[in-house]
Amino acid sequence: MKELWVQVGLLSVPLLAVYLHIPPPKLSPALLSWRSSGGYFTYKDQNIFYRDSTGAVGSSDIVVLLHGFPTSSYDWCKIWEGLTQRFHRVIALDFVGFGFSDKPRPHRYSIFEQASIVEGLVLHLGLRHQRINLLSHDYGDTVAQELLHSCLLTQLLPCRSELFFFFFFSPGLGLSLGPTRSLRRQSTGTCGQWFLFSILQYINQRKKHRDRWVGALMSTSVPLHLIYGPLDPVNPHPEFLQLYKKVLPTSTVSVLDDHISHYPQLEDPTGFLNAYLNFINSF
């Protein structure tokens, strides 16, 4: 199994490099609408795209959505309306290097920087003392873990966040060639390859800081919930689920239908949303 994932990883890098050389297509009407309904804030001279929708009347709950690799906040498009019916505010951003946010080069991309950007957005929106729920996926899981670690140490964010963790134990790489392909900037030659290599350093960061980030999950009193697609090739069933329950026995788990894979919020938005809201409404 280990040899298989090594081969997959070695194949993925050149495929992504080729993919980055493809001229970007025109934005679809859906993506144009997504961009026009959002805005930007500045973090250290970088323009960071985000969306902030006001939703349910009578609710004070806020949810911040953290997307995965190599996609963007558009990953949440199919459950956005459903979330606005439950939460007072629904907020998502494109991490630096992704989506409509800036992609500086050269730049040392890191999970720590992405977490700081999320903190910056929280402060920019005046949510410093508000209760915040975190809903994360893939790359965003590790950012959420760093936020949780910071929360435990500094209380920067209120320590009452419902965290959805989907992909943080496996070093494997989940590829998506879906609609956010058109959100990247065109890159050519060695510059494009360097940019890809720089972004992919998060995999090494996961390995290096595993004790820090998994330790934050094991130490927190924040309610945790996993929404899992059994067909996920990155986190294979049942090994991943067994490991998750062993490491985080107090976390609750929702297992979706057998055909659901690595992007459950897109593959089964109704099932995903129901699982998440059932968890939120249990408090």
Short mmCIF file of C-alpha atoms in Angstrom, two decimals, residues 1-281:
data_model
loop_
_atom_site.label_atom_id
_atom_site.label_comp_id
_atom_site.label_asym_id
_atom_site.label_seq_id
_atom_site.Cartn_x
_atom_site.Cartn_y
_atom_site.Cartn_z
CA MET A 1 0.00 0.00 0.00
CA LYS A 2 2.83 2.42 0.88
CA GLU A 3 4.52 1.75 -2.46
CA LEU A 4 1.24 2.44 -4.27
CA TRP A 5 0.88 5.88 -2.66
CA VAL A 6 4.49 6.71 -3.48
CA GLN A 7 3.78 5.90 -7.14
CA VAL A 8 0.59 7.97 -7.05
CA GLY A 9 2.50 10.89 -5.55
CA LEU A 10 5.28 10.68 -8.13
CA LEU A 11 2.71 10.62 -10.93
CA SER A 12 0.65 13.45 -9.46
CA VAL A 13 3.40 16.08 -9.48
CA PRO A 14 4.12 16.02 -13.24
CA LEU A 15 0.41 15.78 -14.01
CA LEU A 16 -0.26 18.88 -11.93
CA ALA A 17 2.68 20.63 -13.58
CA VAL A 18 1.17 19.92 -17.01
CA TYR A 19 -2.23 21.00 -15.70
CA LEU A 20 -0.83 24.36 -14.56
CA HIS A 21 0.45 25.04 -18.09
CA ILE A 22 -3.01 24.76 -19.65
CA PRO A 23 -4.32 28.23 -20.51
CA PRO A 24 -7.08 29.10 -18.05
CA PRO A 25 -10.60 28.95 -19.50
CA LYS A 26 -13.02 31.81 -19.15
CA LEU A 27 -14.85 31.96 -15.86
CA SER A 28 -18.26 30.34 -15.91
CA PRO A 29 -21.32 32.44 -14.98
CA ALA A 30 -21.42 30.61 -11.65
CA LEU A 31 -17.82 31.57 -10.84
CA LEU A 32 -18.35 35.14 -11.98
CA SER A 33 -21.34 35.33 -9.67
CA TRP A 34 -19.31 33.81 -6.82
CA ARG A 35 -16.56 36.40 -7.26
CA SER A 36 -18.96 39.32 -7.58
CA SER A 37 -20.71 38.36 -4.35
CA GLY A 38 -17.44 38.48 -2.41
CA GLY A 39 -14.77 41.01 -1.59
CA TYR A 40 -11.14 41.38 -0.53
CA PHE A 41 -9.17 42.29 2.53
CA THR A 42 -5.44 42.95 2.73
CA TYR A 43 -3.05 40.75 4.65
CA LYS A 44 0.59 41.92 4.46
CA ASP A 45 0.09 43.46 1.01
CA GLN A 46 -1.73 40.35 -0.24
CA ASN A 47 -5.30 40.59 -1.50
CA ILE A 48 -7.36 37.81 0.04
CA PHE A 49 -10.77 36.97 -1.42
CA TYR A 50 -13.63 36.10 0.91
CA ARG A 51 -17.41 35.81 1.00
CA ASP A 52 -19.51 36.88 3.96
CA SER A 53 -23.26 36.19 3.80
CA THR A 54 -25.81 37.19 6.39
CA GLY A 55 -28.27 34.39 6.97
CA ALA A 56 -30.65 33.17 9.63
CA VAL A 57 -32.55 35.79 11.61
CA GLY A 58 -32.48 35.22 15.35
CA SER A 59 -29.25 33.23 15.30
CA SER A 60 -25.92 34.60 16.50
CA ASP A 61 -23.89 31.62 15.28
CA ILE A 62 -21.09 32.15 12.78
CA VAL A 63 -19.43 29.53 10.60
CA VAL A 64 -16.08 29.95 8.84
CA LEU A 65 -15.36 27.54 5.98
CA LEU A 66 -11.81 26.42 5.14
CA HIS A 67 -11.31 24.82 1.72
CA GLY A 68 -8.93 22.10 0.57
CA PHE A 69 -6.12 21.61 -1.97
CA PRO A 70 -5.95 22.49 -4.82
CA THR A 71 -9.31 24.24 -4.91
CA SER A 72 -10.99 27.27 -3.34
CA SER A 73 -13.96 28.60 -1.40
CA TYR A 74 -16.15 27.57 -4.32
CA ASP A 75 -15.98 24.04 -2.88
CA TRP A 76 -18.76 25.14 -0.51
CA CYS A 77 -21.15 26.45 -3.18
CA LYS A 78 -23.61 23.55 -2.97
CA ILE A 79 -24.20 23.90 0.78
CA TRP A 80 -23.89 27.69 1.05
CA GLU A 81 -27.62 28.41 0.95
CA GLY A 82 -28.34 25.63 3.42
CA LEU A 83 -25.81 27.03 5.86
CA THR A 84 -27.31 30.53 5.61
CA GLN A 85 -30.62 29.08 6.79
CA ARG A 86 -28.96 27.93 10.02
CA PHE A 87 -26.19 30.45 10.71
CA HIS A 88 -26.34 34.21 11.16
CA ARG A 89 -23.16 34.61 9.11
CA VAL A 90 -21.47 32.22 6.67
CA ILE A 91 -17.88 33.16 5.81
CA ALA A 92 -15.35 31.57 3.47
CA LEU A 93 -12.02 32.68 2.05
CA ASP A 94 -9.56 31.64 -0.61
CA PHE A 95 -6.21 30.91 1.02
CA VAL A 96 -3.27 32.83 -0.39
CA GLY A 97 -2.10 30.98 -3.52
CA PHE A 98 -5.62 29.69 -4.25
CA GLY A 99 -8.78 30.79 -6.01
CA PHE A 100 -9.24 34.55 -6.41
CA SER A 101 -6.64 35.44 -3.76
CA ASP A 102 -3.15 36.64 -4.66
CA LYS A 103 -0.50 34.10 -5.64
CA PRO A 104 2.83 35.79 -4.80
CA ARG A 105 6.03 34.41 -6.31
CA PRO A 106 8.53 33.73 -4.95
CA HIS A 107 6.82 33.03 -1.64
CA ARG A 108 7.22 30.56 1.20
CA TYR A 109 3.70 29.17 1.57
CA SER A 110 2.91 27.64 4.93
CA ILE A 111 0.05 26.39 7.06
CA PHE A 112 1.08 28.90 9.74
CA GLU A 113 0.61 31.79 7.32
CA GLN A 114 -2.79 30.50 6.20
CA ALA A 115 -3.91 30.27 9.83
CA SER A 116 -2.73 33.84 10.41
CA ILE A 117 -4.74 34.94 7.37
CA VAL A 118 -7.88 33.35 8.84
CA GLU A 119 -7.19 35.15 12.11
CA GLY A 120 -6.69 38.36 10.14
CA LEU A 121 -10.05 37.93 8.43
CA VAL A 122 -11.76 37.33 11.79
CA LEU A 123 -10.28 40.59 13.10
CA HIS A 124 -11.08 42.43 9.85
CA LEU A 125 -14.75 41.45 10.15
CA GLY A 126 -14.92 42.47 13.81
CA LEU A 127 -15.49 38.96 15.09
CA ARG A 128 -12.69 38.96 17.66
CA HIS A 129 -14.98 38.09 20.58
CA GLN A 130 -17.65 36.11 18.73
CA ARG A 131 -18.27 32.39 18.95
CA ILE A 132 -17.05 30.80 15.74
CA ASN A 133 -17.70 27.40 14.21
CA LEU A 134 -15.04 26.01 11.86
CA LEU A 135 -16.00 23.76 8.97
CA SER A 136 -12.91 22.52 7.15
CA HIS A 137 -11.83 20.09 4.45
CA ASP A 138 -8.52 18.59 3.29
CA TYR A 139 -5.79 21.31 3.36
CA GLY A 140 -8.15 23.40 5.46
CA ASP A 141 -8.15 20.72 8.17
CA THR A 142 -4.50 21.39 8.92
CA VAL A 143 -5.15 25.15 9.00
CA ALA A 144 -8.00 24.47 11.44
CA GLN A 145 -5.67 22.36 13.59
CA GLU A 146 -3.17 25.24 13.77
CA LEU A 147 -6.01 27.61 14.71
CA LEU A 148 -7.04 25.18 17.41
CA HIS A 149 -3.45 25.02 18.67
CA SER A 150 -3.30 28.82 18.75
CA CYS A 151 -6.65 28.92 20.51
CA LEU A 152 -5.37 26.61 23.23
CA LEU A 153 -2.27 28.76 23.74
CA THR A 154 -3.44 32.34 23.25
CA GLN A 155 -7.24 32.38 23.27
CA LEU A 156 -7.15 34.40 20.02
CA LEU A 157 -10.29 32.64 18.87
CA PRO A 158 -13.07 31.67 21.30
CA CYS A 159 -12.54 28.00 22.18
CA ARG A 160 -16.00 26.87 21.22
CA SER A 161 -15.73 25.82 17.59
CA GLU A 162 -17.31 22.82 15.93
CA LEU A 163 -14.54 21.41 13.76
CA PHE A 164 -15.17 19.13 10.81
CA PHE A 165 -11.99 17.16 10.16
CA PHE A 166 -11.70 15.11 7.02
CA PHE A 167 -8.10 14.68 5.95
CA PHE A 168 -5.22 15.10 8.33
CA PHE A 169 -3.57 11.77 9.05
CA SER A 170 -2.75 10.68 5.51
CA PRO A 171 0.19 12.19 3.62
CA GLY A 172 -1.48 11.26 0.33
CA LEU A 173 -2.56 13.87 -2.21
CA GLY A 174 -6.19 14.22 -3.36
CA LEU A 175 -6.51 15.66 -6.84
CA SER A 176 -9.48 17.67 -8.04
CA LEU A 177 -9.89 18.80 -11.62
CA GLY A 178 -13.28 20.32 -10.95
CA PRO A 179 -14.71 23.81 -11.51
CA THR A 180 -12.04 25.72 -9.61
CA ARG A 181 -9.51 24.88 -12.28
CA SER A 182 -10.40 28.20 -13.87
CA LEU A 183 -9.49 30.09 -10.68
CA ARG A 184 -5.74 29.58 -10.94
CA ARG A 185 -3.46 32.04 -12.69
CA GLN A 186 -1.74 31.01 -15.85
CA SER A 187 1.82 29.89 -15.15
CA THR A 188 4.54 28.77 -17.51
CA GLY A 189 7.95 27.12 -17.43
CA THR A 190 9.94 26.67 -14.25
CA CYS A 191 7.97 29.42 -12.51
CA GLY A 192 4.83 27.30 -12.63
CA GLN A 193 6.72 24.26 -11.39
CA TRP A 194 8.30 26.25 -8.56
CA PHE A 195 4.89 27.60 -7.56
CA LEU A 196 3.47 24.08 -7.42
CA PHE A 197 6.43 22.83 -5.40
CA SER A 198 6.08 25.74 -2.96
CA ILE A 199 2.37 25.10 -2.39
CA LEU A 200 2.96 21.35 -1.92
CA GLN A 201 5.31 21.97 0.99
CA TYR A 202 2.28 21.66 3.24
CA ILE A 203 2.66 17.88 2.97
CA ASN A 204 6.12 18.05 4.55
CA GLN A 205 4.80 20.53 7.11
CA ARG A 206 2.14 18.02 8.12
CA LYS A 207 4.75 15.40 8.77
CA LYS A 208 7.10 17.75 10.61
CA HIS A 209 4.43 19.23 12.87
CA ARG A 210 2.22 16.18 13.29
CA ASP A 211 2.63 16.10 17.07
CA ARG A 212 1.66 19.77 17.31
CA TRP A 213 -1.46 19.50 15.16
CA VAL A 214 -2.77 16.08 16.12
CA GLY A 215 -1.88 16.93 19.70
CA ALA A 216 -4.16 19.96 19.51
CA LEU A 217 -7.05 17.69 18.55
CA MET A 218 -6.29 15.26 21.35
CA SER A 219 -6.00 18.03 23.97
CA THR A 220 -8.99 20.19 23.14
CA SER A 221 -12.36 20.20 24.84
CA VAL A 222 -13.91 21.63 21.67
CA PRO A 223 -16.50 19.25 20.15
CA LEU A 224 -15.10 17.49 17.07
CA HIS A 225 -16.98 15.79 14.28
CA LEU A 226 -15.88 13.81 11.24
CA ILE A 227 -17.99 13.51 8.08
CA TYR A 228 -16.56 10.65 6.09
CA GLY A 229 -16.98 9.27 2.58
CA PRO A 230 -16.13 5.53 2.59
CA LEU A 231 -14.91 5.60 -1.02
CA ASP A 232 -12.24 8.20 -0.27
CA PRO A 233 -9.03 6.99 -1.97
CA VAL A 234 -6.85 9.24 0.18
CA ASN A 235 -8.23 8.01 3.51
CA PRO A 236 -9.16 4.39 2.74
CA HIS A 237 -11.97 2.61 4.51
CA PRO A 238 -11.93 1.08 7.10
CA GLU A 239 -8.30 1.79 8.11
CA PHE A 240 -8.67 5.55 8.32
CA LEU A 241 -11.88 5.40 10.31
CA GLN A 242 -10.35 2.93 12.76
CA LEU A 243 -7.32 5.18 13.24
CA TYR A 244 -9.48 8.26 13.68
CA LYS A 245 -11.61 6.62 16.38
CA LYS A 246 -8.53 5.30 18.13
CA VAL A 247 -6.78 8.69 18.23
CA LEU A 248 -9.93 10.77 18.91
CA PRO A 249 -12.36 8.48 20.76
CA THR A 250 -14.53 11.39 21.99
CA SER A 251 -15.17 12.72 18.48
CA THR A 252 -18.47 11.92 16.83
CA VAL A 253 -18.57 10.55 13.27
CA SER A 254 -21.01 10.60 10.35
CA VAL A 255 -20.41 8.02 7.61
CA LEU A 256 -22.08 8.86 4.30
CA ASP A 257 -23.24 6.45 1.58
CA ASP A 258 -20.76 3.92 0.22
CA HIS A 259 -20.27 5.75 -3.09
CA ILE A 260 -19.19 9.07 -1.49
CA SER A 261 -15.50 9.88 -1.88
CA HIS A 262 -13.09 12.72 -1.01
CA TYR A 263 -15.37 15.72 -1.72
CA PRO A 264 -18.59 14.88 0.17
CA GLN A 265 -19.81 18.49 0.25
CA LEU A 266 -19.92 18.39 -3.56
CA GLU A 267 -20.78 14.72 -4.11
CA ASP A 268 -23.58 14.54 -1.54
CA PRO A 269 -24.40 18.09 -0.40
CA THR A 270 -27.72 17.09 1.18
CA GLY A 271 -26.23 14.23 3.17
CA PHE A 272 -23.24 16.32 4.14
CA LEU A 273 -25.34 19.29 5.25
CA ASN A 274 -27.72 17.09 7.24
CA ALA A 275 -24.81 15.41 9.02
CA TYR A 276 -23.22 18.73 9.92
CA LEU A 277 -26.43 20.40 11.08
CA ASN A 278 -27.38 17.37 13.17
CA PHE A 279 -24.04 17.74 14.91
CA ILE A 280 -24.41 21.51 15.40
CA ASN A 281 -28.00 21.20 16.63
#
